[in-house]
């Protein structure tokens, strides 16, 4: 299973235009569903236009890969969920430019709610960092709808496949703790990416990057 996901993402690494081809093969040109995904991508591209991942890749590639995991690997053909995959980091990373209410104005209540479940910023009122994270994880595990859970699990799956700081043992310990304590139980509960997240966690603990950037 893990190998299939990695091979799929490698194809997207090698051919950035493949993203558009998958979208066009899923939603009819000019359809309302296609428009939702297209508008989501426009907002995500604008919001992340100056952002880079630690690998040096353009940051927009991360939400694109999360979307492809949702669409191609999990087989989800839901324009709200696919669009929310593209936008999942926007209101958290770019609150000044794209606060959650502005996304609602552009894309509606259903999209906004789907994104809002996966944002830690909802718990900024909790001062202590560990408690804030715990409240977020428990809310996602016990209250959030499946649509939002899948987005967050695809997000964590891609992050686990492309770790940026394997030499930092503190970072690895925190990352694998969150995976084992929260995300793997969440994946087991919903039957989504359960074995894949176990394998990703084991690779992180061994200091292995399963999906390195192109040319590395």
Coordinates of C-alpha atoms in Angstrom, one line a residue:
X1 CA 0.0 0.0 0.0
X2 CA 2.7 2.5 1.0
X3 CA 4.7 1.7 -2.2
X4 CA 1.6 2.6 -4.3
X5 CA 1.2 6.0 -2.6
X6 CA 4.9 6.8 -3.0
X7 CA 5.0 5.8 -6.7
X8 CA 1.9 8.0 -7.3
X9 CA 3.5 11.0 -5.6
X10 CA 6.8 10.5 -7.4
X11 CA 4.8 10.8 -10.7
X12 CA 3.5 14.1 -9.5
X13 CA 7.0 15.2 -8.4
X14 CA 8.3 14.5 -11.9
X15 CA 5.3 16.0 -13.7
X16 CA 3.7 19.1 -12.0
X17 CA 1.2 19.3 -14.8
X18 CA -0.2 15.9 -13.8
X19 CA -2.2 17.7 -11.0
X20 CA -4.3 19.5 -13.6
X21 CA -4.8 16.4 -15.6
X22 CA -6.2 14.5 -12.6
X23 CA -8.6 17.4 -11.8
X24 CA -9.8 17.5 -15.4
X25 CA -10.3 13.8 -15.5
X26 CA -12.4 13.9 -12.3
X27 CA -14.6 16.9 -12.8
X28 CA -16.3 18.1 -16.1
X29 CA -15.0 21.3 -17.6
X30 CA -17.1 24.2 -16.5
X31 CA -19.0 22.2 -13.9
X32 CA -19.8 23.7 -10.5
X33 CA -17.6 21.0 -9.0
X34 CA -14.6 21.9 -11.2
X35 CA -15.1 25.6 -10.3
X36 CA -15.0 24.9 -6.6
X37 CA -11.6 23.1 -6.9
X38 CA -10.3 25.7 -9.4
X39 CA -11.2 28.6 -7.1
X40 CA -9.7 26.8 -4.1
X41 CA -6.4 26.3 -6.0
X42 CA -6.3 30.0 -7.0
X43 CA -6.7 31.1 -3.4
X44 CA -4.1 28.5 -2.2
X45 CA -1.6 29.5 -4.9
X46 CA -2.0 33.2 -4.1
X47 CA -1.7 32.7 -0.4
X48 CA 1.4 30.5 -0.6
X49 CA 3.0 32.3 -3.6
X50 CA 6.2 33.3 -1.6
X51 CA 6.3 30.2 0.7
X52 CA 8.9 27.5 0.4
X53 CA 9.2 24.1 2.1
X54 CA 12.4 23.3 3.9
X55 CA 13.4 21.2 0.9
X56 CA 13.3 24.3 -1.3
X57 CA 10.1 23.2 -3.1
X58 CA 7.3 25.7 -3.7
X59 CA 5.0 25.3 -0.7
X60 CA 1.9 25.0 -3.0
X61 CA 3.2 21.5 -3.9
X62 CA 2.4 20.2 -0.4
X63 CA -1.4 21.0 -0.6
X64 CA -1.4 19.7 -4.1
X65 CA 0.1 16.4 -3.0
X66 CA -2.4 16.2 -0.1
X67 CA -5.2 16.7 -2.6
X68 CA -3.8 13.9 -4.8
X69 CA -3.6 11.6 -1.8
X70 CA -7.2 12.3 -1.1
X71 CA -8.4 12.0 -4.7
X72 CA -6.1 9.4 -6.3
X73 CA -5.0 7.3 -3.4
X74 CA -8.2 7.3 -1.3
X75 CA -10.5 7.8 -4.2
X76 CA -12.4 10.7 -2.8
X77 CA -14.3 12.7 -5.5
X78 CA -15.9 15.4 -3.4
X79 CA -15.1 19.0 -4.5
X80 CA -15.5 20.4 -1.0
X81 CA -13.0 17.9 0.5
X82 CA -10.6 18.2 -2.5
X83 CA -10.8 22.0 -2.3
X84 CA -10.3 22.0 1.4
X85 CA -7.2 19.9 1.0
X86 CA -5.7 22.7 -1.2
X87 CA -6.7 25.3 1.4
X88 CA -6.0 23.4 4.7
X89 CA -3.0 25.6 5.7
X90 CA -4.2 29.0 4.3
X91 CA -6.1 30.5 7.2
X92 CA -3.5 29.2 9.7
X93 CA -0.4 30.4 7.9
X94 CA -1.9 33.5 6.3
X95 CA -4.5 34.8 8.7
X96 CA -3.9 38.5 7.8
X97 CA -4.4 37.9 4.1
X98 CA -6.9 35.0 4.1
X99 CA -8.8 34.9 7.4
X100 CA -11.4 32.2 7.7
X101 CA -14.3 34.6 7.1
X102 CA -12.8 35.7 3.8
X103 CA -12.7 32.1 2.6
X104 CA -16.3 31.8 3.6
X105 CA -17.2 34.9 1.5
X106 CA -15.5 33.3 -1.5
X107 CA -16.3 29.6 -1.2
X108 CA -19.2 29.3 1.3
X109 CA -20.0 27.9 4.7
X110 CA -19.5 24.2 3.9
X111 CA -15.9 24.8 2.7
X112 CA -15.1 27.0 5.6
X113 CA -16.3 24.5 8.2
X114 CA -14.4 21.7 6.6
X115 CA -11.1 23.7 6.7
X116 CA -11.7 25.1 10.2
X117 CA -11.8 21.7 11.8
X118 CA -8.2 21.0 10.8
X119 CA -6.7 24.3 12.0
X120 CA -4.9 24.5 15.3
X121 CA -5.5 28.2 15.4
X122 CA -9.0 27.5 16.8
X123 CA -7.3 26.7 20.1
X124 CA -5.0 29.7 20.4
X125 CA -6.9 30.7 23.5
X126 CA -5.1 27.9 25.4
X127 CA -1.8 29.4 26.6
X128 CA 0.1 26.2 27.3
X129 CA 1.4 24.7 24.1
X130 CA 1.0 21.0 24.9
X131 CA -2.5 21.5 26.2
X132 CA -3.4 23.5 23.1
X133 CA -2.2 20.6 20.9
X134 CA -4.0 18.0 23.0
X135 CA -7.3 19.9 22.8
X136 CA -6.9 20.2 19.0
X137 CA -6.1 16.5 18.6
X138 CA -9.0 15.3 20.8
X139 CA -11.4 17.6 19.0
X140 CA -10.3 16.3 15.7
X141 CA -10.5 12.7 16.9
X142 CA -13.8 12.8 18.7
X143 CA -15.9 15.6 17.1
X144 CA -14.7 16.5 13.6
X145 CA -16.5 15.1 10.6
X146 CA -14.9 12.3 8.5
X147 CA -14.2 14.7 5.6
X148 CA -11.9 16.9 7.8
X149 CA -10.3 13.9 9.4
X150 CA -9.3 12.5 6.0
X151 CA -7.8 15.8 5.1
X152 CA -5.7 16.0 8.2
X153 CA -4.5 12.3 7.8
X154 CA -3.5 13.0 4.2
X155 CA -1.6 16.1 5.4
X156 CA 0.2 14.1 8.1
X157 CA 0.9 11.2 5.7
X158 CA 2.6 13.6 3.2
X159 CA 4.5 15.4 6.0
X160 CA 5.7 12.0 7.3
X161 CA 6.8 10.9 3.8
X162 CA 8.8 14.2 3.3
X163 CA 10.4 15.0 6.7
X164 CA 12.6 18.0 6.8
X165 CA 14.6 17.7 10.1
X166 CA 15.5 14.0 10.6
X167 CA 18.8 15.1 12.3
X168 CA 17.0 16.9 15.0
X169 CA 16.1 14.2 17.5
X170 CA 13.8 16.5 19.5
X171 CA 11.8 17.2 16.3
X172 CA 11.6 13.5 15.4
X173 CA 10.5 12.5 18.9
X174 CA 7.7 15.1 18.9
X175 CA 6.6 14.2 15.4
X176 CA 6.5 10.4 16.1
X177 CA 4.8 11.1 19.5
X178 CA 1.9 12.9 17.7
X179 CA 1.6 10.2 15.1
X180 CA 1.5 7.4 17.6
X181 CA -0.6 9.2 20.3
X182 CA -3.2 10.9 18.0
X183 CA -3.0 10.3 14.3
X184 CA -2.6 6.5 14.2
X185 CA -5.5 6.0 16.6
X186 CA -7.5 8.4 14.5
X187 CA -6.6 6.5 11.3
X188 CA -7.5 3.2 13.0
X189 CA -10.9 4.6 14.2
X190 CA -11.9 5.7 10.7
X191 CA -10.0 3.0 8.7
X192 CA -8.1 5.7 6.8
X193 CA -4.3 5.4 6.1
X194 CA -3.8 3.3 9.2
X195 CA -1.1 0.9 8.0
X196 CA 0.5 3.7 6.0
X197 CA 0.9 6.0 9.0
X198 CA 2.4 3.1 11.1
X199 CA 5.0 2.5 8.3
X200 CA 5.7 6.3 8.0
X201 CA 6.2 6.5 11.8
X202 CA 8.6 3.6 11.8
X203 CA 10.6 5.1 9.0
X204 CA 10.9 8.4 10.9
X205 CA 12.1 6.6 13.9
X206 CA 14.8 5.0 11.8
X207 CA 15.8 8.3 10.3
X208 CA 14.5 7.4 6.8
X209 CA 12.9 9.9 4.3
X210 CA 10.6 7.8 2.1
X211 CA 10.0 10.5 -0.5
X212 CA 13.0 12.8 -0.9
X213 CA 12.9 15.9 -3.1
X214 CA 13.8 15.4 -6.8
X215 CA 17.5 15.1 -7.4
X216 CA 18.3 14.1 -3.8

